[in-house]
PDB file of C-alpha atoms in Angstrom:
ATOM      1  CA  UNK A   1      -8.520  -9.986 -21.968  1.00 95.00           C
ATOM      2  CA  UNK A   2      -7.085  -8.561 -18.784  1.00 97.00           C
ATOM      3  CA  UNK A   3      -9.116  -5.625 -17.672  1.00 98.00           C
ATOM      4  CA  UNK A   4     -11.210  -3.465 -14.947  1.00 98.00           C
ATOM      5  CA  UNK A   5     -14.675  -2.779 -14.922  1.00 98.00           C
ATOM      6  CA  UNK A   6     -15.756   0.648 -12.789  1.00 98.00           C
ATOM      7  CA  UNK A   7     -19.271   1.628 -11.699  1.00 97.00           C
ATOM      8  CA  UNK A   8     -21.160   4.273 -12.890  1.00 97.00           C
ATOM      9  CA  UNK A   9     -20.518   7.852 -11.981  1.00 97.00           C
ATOM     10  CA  UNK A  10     -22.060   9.121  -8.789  1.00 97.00           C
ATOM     11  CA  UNK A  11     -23.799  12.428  -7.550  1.00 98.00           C
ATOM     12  CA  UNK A  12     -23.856  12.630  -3.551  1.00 98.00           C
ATOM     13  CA  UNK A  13     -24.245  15.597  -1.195  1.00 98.00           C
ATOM     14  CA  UNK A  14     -21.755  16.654   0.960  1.00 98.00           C
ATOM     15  CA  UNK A  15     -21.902  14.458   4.515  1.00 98.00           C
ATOM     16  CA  UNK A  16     -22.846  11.405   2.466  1.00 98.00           C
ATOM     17  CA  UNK A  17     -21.124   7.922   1.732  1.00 98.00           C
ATOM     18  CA  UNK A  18     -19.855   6.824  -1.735  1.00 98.00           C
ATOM     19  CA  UNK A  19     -19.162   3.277  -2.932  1.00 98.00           C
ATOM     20  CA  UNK A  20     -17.361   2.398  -6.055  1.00 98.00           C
ATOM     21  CA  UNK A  21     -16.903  -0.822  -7.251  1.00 98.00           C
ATOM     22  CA  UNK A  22     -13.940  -2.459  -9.645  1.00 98.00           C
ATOM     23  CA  UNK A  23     -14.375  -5.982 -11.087  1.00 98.00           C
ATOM     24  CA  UNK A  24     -11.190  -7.515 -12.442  1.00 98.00           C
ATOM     25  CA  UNK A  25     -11.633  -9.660 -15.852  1.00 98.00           C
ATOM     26  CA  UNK A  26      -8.865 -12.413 -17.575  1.00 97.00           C
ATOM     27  CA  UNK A  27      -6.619 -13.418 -14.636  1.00 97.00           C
ATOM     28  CA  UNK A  28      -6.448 -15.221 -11.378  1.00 97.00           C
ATOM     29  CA  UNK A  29      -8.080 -12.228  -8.947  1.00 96.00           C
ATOM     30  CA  UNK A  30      -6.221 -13.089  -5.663  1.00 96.00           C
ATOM     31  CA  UNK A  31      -2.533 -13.357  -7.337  1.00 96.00           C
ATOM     32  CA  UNK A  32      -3.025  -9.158  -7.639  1.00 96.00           C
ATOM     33  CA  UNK A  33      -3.256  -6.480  -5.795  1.00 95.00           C
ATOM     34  CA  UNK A  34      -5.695  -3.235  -6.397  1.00 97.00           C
ATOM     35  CA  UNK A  35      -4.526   0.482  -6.068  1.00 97.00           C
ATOM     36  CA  UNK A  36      -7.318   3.193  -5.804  1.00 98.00           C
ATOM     37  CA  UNK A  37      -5.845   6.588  -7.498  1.00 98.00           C
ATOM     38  CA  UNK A  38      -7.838   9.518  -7.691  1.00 98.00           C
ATOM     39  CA  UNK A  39      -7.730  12.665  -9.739  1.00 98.00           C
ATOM     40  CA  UNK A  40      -9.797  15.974  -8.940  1.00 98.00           C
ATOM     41  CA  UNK A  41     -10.707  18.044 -12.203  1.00 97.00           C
ATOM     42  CA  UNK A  42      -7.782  19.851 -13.348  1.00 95.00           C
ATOM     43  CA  UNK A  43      -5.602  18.516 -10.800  1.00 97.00           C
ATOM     44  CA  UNK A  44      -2.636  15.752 -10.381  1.00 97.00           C
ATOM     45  CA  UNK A  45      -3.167  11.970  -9.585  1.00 98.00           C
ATOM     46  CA  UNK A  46      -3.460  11.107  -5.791  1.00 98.00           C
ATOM     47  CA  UNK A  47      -2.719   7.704  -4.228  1.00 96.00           C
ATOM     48  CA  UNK A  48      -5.677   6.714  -1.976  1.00 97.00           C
ATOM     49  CA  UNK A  49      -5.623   2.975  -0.641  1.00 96.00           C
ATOM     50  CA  UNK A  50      -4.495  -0.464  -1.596  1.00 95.00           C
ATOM     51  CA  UNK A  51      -5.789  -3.922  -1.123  1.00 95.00           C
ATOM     52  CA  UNK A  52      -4.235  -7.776  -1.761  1.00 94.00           C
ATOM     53  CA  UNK A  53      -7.157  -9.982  -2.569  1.00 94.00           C
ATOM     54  CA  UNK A  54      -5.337 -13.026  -1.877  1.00 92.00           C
ATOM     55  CA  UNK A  55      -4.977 -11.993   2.053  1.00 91.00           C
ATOM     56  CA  UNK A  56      -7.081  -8.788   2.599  1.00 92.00           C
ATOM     57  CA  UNK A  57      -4.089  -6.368   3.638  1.00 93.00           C
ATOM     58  CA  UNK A  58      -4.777  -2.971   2.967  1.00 95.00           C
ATOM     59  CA  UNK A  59      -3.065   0.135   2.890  1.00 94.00           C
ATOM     60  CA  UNK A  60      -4.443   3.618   3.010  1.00 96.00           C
ATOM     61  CA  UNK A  61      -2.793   7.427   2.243  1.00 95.00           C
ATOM     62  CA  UNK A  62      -2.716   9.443   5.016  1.00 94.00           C
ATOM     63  CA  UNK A  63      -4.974  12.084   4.352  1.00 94.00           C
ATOM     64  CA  UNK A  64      -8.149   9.914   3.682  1.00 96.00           C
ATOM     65  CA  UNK A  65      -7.345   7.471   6.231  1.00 95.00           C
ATOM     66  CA  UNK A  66     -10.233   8.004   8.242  1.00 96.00           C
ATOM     67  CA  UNK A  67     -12.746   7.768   6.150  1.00 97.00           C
ATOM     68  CA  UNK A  68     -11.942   5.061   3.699  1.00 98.00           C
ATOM     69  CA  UNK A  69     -12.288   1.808   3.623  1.00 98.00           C
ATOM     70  CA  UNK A  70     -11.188  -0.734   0.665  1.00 98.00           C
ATOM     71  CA  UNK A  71     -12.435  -3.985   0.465  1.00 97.00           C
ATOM     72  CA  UNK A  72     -13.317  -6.918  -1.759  1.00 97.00           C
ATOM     73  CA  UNK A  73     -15.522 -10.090  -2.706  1.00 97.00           C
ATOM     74  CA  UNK A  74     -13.452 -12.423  -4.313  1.00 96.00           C
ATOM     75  CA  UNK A  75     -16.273 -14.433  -4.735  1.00 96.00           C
ATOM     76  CA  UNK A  76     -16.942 -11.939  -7.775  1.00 97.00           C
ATOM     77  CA  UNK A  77     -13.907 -10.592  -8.241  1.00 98.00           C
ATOM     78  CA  UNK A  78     -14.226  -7.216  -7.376  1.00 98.00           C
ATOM     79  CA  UNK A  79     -12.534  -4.696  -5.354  1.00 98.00           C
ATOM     80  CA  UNK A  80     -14.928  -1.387  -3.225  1.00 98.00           C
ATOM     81  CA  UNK A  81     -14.096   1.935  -2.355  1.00 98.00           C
ATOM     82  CA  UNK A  82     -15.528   3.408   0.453  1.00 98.00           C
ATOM     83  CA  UNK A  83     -15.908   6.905   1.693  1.00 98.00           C
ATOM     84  CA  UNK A  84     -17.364   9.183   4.034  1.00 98.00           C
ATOM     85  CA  UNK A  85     -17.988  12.319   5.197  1.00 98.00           C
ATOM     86  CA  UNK A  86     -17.629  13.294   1.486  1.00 98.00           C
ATOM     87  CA  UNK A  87     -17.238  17.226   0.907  1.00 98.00           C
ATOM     88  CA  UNK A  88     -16.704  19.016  -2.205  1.00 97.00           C
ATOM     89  CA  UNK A  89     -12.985  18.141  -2.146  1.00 97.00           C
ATOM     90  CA  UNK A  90     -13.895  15.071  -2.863  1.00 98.00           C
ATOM     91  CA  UNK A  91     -15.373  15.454  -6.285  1.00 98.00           C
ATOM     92  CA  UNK A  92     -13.013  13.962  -8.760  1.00 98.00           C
ATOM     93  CA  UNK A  93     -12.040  10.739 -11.101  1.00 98.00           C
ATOM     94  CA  UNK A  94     -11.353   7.739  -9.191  1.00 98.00           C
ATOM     95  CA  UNK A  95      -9.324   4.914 -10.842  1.00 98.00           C
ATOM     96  CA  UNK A  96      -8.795   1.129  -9.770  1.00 98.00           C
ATOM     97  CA  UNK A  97      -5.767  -0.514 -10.892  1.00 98.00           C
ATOM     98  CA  UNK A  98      -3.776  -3.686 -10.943  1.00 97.00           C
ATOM     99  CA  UNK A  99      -0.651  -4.352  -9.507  1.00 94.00           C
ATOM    100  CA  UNK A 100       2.219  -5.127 -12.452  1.00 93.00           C
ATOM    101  CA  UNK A 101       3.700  -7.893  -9.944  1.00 91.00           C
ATOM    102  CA  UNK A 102       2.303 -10.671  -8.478  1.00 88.00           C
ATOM    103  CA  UNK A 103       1.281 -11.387  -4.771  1.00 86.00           C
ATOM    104  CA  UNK A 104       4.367 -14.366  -4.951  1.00 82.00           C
ATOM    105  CA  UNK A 105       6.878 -11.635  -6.142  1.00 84.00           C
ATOM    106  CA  UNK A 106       5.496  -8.758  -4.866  1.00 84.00           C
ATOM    107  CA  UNK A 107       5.078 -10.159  -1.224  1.00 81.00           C
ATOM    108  CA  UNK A 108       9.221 -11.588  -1.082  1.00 81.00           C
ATOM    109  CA  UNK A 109      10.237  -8.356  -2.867  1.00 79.00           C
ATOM    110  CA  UNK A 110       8.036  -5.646  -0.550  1.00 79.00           C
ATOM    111  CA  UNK A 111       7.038  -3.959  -3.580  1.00 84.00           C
ATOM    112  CA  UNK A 112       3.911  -4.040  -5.911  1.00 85.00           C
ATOM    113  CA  UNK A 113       6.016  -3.071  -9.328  1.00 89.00           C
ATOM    114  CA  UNK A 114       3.858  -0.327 -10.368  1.00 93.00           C
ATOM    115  CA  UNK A 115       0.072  -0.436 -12.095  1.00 96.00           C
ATOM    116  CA  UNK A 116      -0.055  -2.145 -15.421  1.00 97.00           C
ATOM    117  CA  UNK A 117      -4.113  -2.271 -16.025  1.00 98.00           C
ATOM    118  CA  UNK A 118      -6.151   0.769 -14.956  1.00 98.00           C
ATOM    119  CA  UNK A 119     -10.221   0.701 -15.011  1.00 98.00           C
ATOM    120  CA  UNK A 120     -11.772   3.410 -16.897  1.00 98.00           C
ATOM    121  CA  UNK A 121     -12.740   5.657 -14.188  1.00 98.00           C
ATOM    122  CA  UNK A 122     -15.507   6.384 -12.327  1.00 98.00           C
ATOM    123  CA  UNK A 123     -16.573  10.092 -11.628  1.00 98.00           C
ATOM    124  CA  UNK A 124     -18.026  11.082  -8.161  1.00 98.00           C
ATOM    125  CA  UNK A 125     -19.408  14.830  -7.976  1.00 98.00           C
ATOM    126  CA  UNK A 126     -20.061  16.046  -4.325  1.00 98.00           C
ATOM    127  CA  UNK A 127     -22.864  18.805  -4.355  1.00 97.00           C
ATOM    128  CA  UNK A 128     -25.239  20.227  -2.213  1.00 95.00           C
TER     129      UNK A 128
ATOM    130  CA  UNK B   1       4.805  10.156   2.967  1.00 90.00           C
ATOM    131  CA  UNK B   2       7.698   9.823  -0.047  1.00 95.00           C
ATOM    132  CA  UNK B   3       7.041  13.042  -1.795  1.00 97.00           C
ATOM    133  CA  UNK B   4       7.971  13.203  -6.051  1.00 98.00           C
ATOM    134  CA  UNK B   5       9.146  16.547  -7.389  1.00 98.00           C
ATOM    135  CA  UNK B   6       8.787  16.797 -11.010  1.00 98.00           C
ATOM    136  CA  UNK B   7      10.139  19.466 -13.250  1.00 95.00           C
ATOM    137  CA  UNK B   8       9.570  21.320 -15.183  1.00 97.00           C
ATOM    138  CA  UNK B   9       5.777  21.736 -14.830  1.00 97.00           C
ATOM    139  CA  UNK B  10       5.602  21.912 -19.012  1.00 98.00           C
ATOM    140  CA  UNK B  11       8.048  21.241 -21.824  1.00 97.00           C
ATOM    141  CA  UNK B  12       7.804  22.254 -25.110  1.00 96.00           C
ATOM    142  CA  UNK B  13       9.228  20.628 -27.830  1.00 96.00           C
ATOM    143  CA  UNK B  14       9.204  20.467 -31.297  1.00 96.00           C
ATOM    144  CA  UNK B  15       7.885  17.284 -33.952  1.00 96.00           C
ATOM    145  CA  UNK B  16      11.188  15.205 -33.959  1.00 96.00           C
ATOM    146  CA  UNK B  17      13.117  16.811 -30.958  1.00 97.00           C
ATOM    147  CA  UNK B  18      14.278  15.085 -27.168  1.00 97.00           C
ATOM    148  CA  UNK B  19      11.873  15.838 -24.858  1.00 97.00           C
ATOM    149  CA  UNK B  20      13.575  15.305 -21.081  1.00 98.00           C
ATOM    150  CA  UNK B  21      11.443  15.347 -18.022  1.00 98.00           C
ATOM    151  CA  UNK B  22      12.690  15.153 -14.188  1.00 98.00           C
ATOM    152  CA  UNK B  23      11.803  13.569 -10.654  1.00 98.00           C
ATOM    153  CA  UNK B  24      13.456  14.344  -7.449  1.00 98.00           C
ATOM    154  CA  UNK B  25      12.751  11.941  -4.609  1.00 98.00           C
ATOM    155  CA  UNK B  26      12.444  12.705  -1.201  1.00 97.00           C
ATOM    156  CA  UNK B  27      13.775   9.458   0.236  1.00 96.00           C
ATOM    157  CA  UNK B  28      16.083   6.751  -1.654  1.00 97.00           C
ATOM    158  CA  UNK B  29      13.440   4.247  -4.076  1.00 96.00           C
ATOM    159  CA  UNK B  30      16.734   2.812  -5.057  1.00 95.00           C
ATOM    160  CA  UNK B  31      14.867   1.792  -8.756  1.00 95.00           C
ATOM    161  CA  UNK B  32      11.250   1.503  -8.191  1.00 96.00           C
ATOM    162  CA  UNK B  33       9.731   4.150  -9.785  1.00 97.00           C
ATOM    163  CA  UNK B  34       7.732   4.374 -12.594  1.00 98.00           C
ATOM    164  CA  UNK B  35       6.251   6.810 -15.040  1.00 98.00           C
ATOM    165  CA  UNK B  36       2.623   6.841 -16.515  1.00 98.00           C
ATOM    166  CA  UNK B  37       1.250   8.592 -19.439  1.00 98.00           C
ATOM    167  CA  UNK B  38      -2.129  10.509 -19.116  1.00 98.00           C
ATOM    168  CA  UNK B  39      -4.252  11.787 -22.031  1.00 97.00           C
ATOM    169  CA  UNK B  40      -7.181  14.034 -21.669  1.00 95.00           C
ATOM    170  CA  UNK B  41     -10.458  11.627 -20.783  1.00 95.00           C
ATOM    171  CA  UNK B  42      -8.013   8.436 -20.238  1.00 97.00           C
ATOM    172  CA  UNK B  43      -6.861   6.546 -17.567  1.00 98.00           C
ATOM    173  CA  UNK B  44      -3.135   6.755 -17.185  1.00 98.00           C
ATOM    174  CA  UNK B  45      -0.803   3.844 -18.814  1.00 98.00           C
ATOM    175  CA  UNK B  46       2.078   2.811 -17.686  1.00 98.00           C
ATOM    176  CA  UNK B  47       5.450   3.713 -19.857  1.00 98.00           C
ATOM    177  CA  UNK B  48       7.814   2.874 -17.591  1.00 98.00           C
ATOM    178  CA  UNK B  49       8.717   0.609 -14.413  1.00 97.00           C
ATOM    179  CA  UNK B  50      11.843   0.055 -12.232  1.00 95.00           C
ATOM    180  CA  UNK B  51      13.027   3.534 -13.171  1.00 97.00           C
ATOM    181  CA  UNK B  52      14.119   2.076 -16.822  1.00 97.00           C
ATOM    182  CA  UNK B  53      11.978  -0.916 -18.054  1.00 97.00           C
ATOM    183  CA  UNK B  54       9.403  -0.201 -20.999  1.00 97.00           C
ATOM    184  CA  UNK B  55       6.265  -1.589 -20.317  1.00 97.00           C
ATOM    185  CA  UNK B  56       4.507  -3.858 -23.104  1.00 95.00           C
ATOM    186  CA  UNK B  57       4.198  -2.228 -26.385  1.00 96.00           C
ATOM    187  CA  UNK B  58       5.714   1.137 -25.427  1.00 98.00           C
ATOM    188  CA  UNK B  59       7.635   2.565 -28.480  1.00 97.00           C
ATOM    189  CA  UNK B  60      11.677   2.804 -28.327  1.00 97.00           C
ATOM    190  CA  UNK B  61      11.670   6.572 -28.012  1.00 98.00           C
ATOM    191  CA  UNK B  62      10.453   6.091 -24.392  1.00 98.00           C
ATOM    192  CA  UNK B  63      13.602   5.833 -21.850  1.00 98.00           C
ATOM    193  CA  UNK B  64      13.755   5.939 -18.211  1.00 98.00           C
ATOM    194  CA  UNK B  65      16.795   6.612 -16.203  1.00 98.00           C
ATOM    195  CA  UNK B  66      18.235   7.111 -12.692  1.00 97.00           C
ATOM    196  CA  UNK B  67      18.240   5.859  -9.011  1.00 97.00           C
ATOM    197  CA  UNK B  68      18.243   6.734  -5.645  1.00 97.00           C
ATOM    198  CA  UNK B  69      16.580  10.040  -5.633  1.00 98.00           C
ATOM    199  CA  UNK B  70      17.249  11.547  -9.101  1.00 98.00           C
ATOM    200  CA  UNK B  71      15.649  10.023 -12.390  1.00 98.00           C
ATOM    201  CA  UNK B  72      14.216  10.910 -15.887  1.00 98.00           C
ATOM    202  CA  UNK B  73      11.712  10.527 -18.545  1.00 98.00           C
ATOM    203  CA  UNK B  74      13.152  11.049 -22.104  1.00 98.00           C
ATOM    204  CA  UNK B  75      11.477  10.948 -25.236  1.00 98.00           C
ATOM    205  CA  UNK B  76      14.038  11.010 -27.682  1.00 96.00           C
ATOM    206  CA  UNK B  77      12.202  12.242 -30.958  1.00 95.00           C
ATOM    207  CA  UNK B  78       8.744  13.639 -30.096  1.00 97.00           C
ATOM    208  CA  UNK B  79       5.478  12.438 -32.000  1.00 96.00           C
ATOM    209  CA  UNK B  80       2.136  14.478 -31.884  1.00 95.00           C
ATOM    210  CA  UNK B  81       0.870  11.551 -30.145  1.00 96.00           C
ATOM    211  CA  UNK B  82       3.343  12.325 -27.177  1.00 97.00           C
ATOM    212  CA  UNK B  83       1.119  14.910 -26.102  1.00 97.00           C
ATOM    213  CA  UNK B  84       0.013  14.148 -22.618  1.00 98.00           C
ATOM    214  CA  UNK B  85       0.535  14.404 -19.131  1.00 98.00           C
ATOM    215  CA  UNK B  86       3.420  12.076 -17.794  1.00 98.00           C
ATOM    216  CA  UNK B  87       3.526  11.072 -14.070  1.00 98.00           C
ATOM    217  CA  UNK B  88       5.910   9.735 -11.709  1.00 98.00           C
ATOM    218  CA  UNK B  89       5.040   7.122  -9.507  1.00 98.00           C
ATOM    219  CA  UNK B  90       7.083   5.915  -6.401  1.00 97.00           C
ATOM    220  CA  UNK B  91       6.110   2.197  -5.189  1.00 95.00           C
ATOM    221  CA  UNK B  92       9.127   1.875  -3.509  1.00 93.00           C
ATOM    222  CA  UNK B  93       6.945   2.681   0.046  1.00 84.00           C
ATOM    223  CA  UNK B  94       4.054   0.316  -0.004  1.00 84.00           C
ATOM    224  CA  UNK B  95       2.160   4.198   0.519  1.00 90.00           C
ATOM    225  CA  UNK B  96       2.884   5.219  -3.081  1.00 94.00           C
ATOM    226  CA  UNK B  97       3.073   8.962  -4.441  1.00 96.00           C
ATOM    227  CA  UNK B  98       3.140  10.266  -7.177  1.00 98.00           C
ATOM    228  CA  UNK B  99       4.380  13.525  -8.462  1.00 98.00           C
ATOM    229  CA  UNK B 100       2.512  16.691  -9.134  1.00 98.00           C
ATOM    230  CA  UNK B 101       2.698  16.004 -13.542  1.00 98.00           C
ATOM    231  CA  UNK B 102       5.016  17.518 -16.541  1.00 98.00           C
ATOM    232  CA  UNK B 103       2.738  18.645 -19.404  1.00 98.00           C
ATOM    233  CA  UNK B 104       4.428  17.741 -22.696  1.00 98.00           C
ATOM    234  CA  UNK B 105       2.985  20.004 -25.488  1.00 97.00           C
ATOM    235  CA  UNK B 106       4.294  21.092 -29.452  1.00 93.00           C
ATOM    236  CA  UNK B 107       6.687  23.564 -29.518  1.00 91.00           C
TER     237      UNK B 107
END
């Protein structure tokens, strides 16, 4: 069935690099995009970056713009996170997930539709 | 950056009773928005899409309304297994937001 595999959780120390990996199961890769979403502990969901496998355009949220970087292998169907400069701010859930449209709709309409499949999350604690 | 108000930050409602939860938009979406249910430990799922479509195998009781900058979230006879977290989510800017969350708990 359709889903999204995470890594494993991560322990890094502030200054450090973190890479987190998403590997899409049951459909054609490229015809989706992949939204990162994050969520610190006891806090809202924040929009990070986005990526279209099927022609590498990304998109990243202001605030982390700097220091991410989202990329993929679609020779294995998977989709990376990058950051760095990590500081304790960045200690929180991080979620892949699957655009509900298509690239073929989603590329004439300008809009991704919203996430349909999410990957189980992937905790990243950031401690001296 | 689109920025998603939602109110109010918890509702309480009792077993069998509407539940209605708000989202103010910044900018026009015109109708794509959609809202996402969060448990404790879970990834979110998503309820609704295009400010009013149920996603697969979302119950009936689930309704989404509005456009432009106004919409709602209305669970129209609240089940103990409505307790959650529920999320906007604005896709209307390919630099999606969401709002801040709307804690649903038992009355």
């Amino acid at each position: 069935q359709v889903q999204l595999v995470q890594s494993g959780g991560e322990v890094k120390k502030p200054g450090a690099s973190v890479r987190v990996s998403c590997k899409a199961y049951g459909y054609t890769f490229t015809n989706y995009g992949i939204t990162w979403v994050r969520q610190a502990p006891g806090q809202g969901l924040e929009w990070m970056g986005w990526l279209s496998p099927y022609n590498g355009n990304t998109q990243y949220a202001q605030k982390v713009q700097d220091r991410v970087s989202v990329t993929t292998d679609t020779s294995t169907s998977t989709v990376y996170l990058d950051l760095r400069s990590l500081t304790s701010d960045d200690t929180a859930v991080y979620y892949c997930a699957r655009d509900r449209l298509g690239v073929s709709i989603s590329m004439v309409r300008g809009v991704n539709g919203g996430m349909d499949v999410w990957g189980q999350g992937t905790t990243v604690i950031v401690s001296s | 950056e689109i920025v998603l108000t939602q109110s109010p930050a918890t509702v309480s409602v009792s077993p069998g009773e509407r539940a209605t939860l708000s989202c103010r938009a910044s900018q026009d979406l015109r109708s794509n928005l959609a809202w996402y249910q969060q448990k404790p430990g879970q990834a979110p799922r998503l309820l609704i899409y295009g400010a009013s479509a149920r996603a697969t195998g979302i119950p009936a009781r689930f309704s989404g309304s509005g456009s432009g900058t106004e919409f709602s979230l209305t669970i129209s006879s609240l089940q103990s297994e409505d307790i959650a977290l529920y999320y906007c989510h604005q896709y209307n800017d390919w630099l999606g937001t969401f709002g801040q969350g709307t804690k649903v708990e038992i009355k």
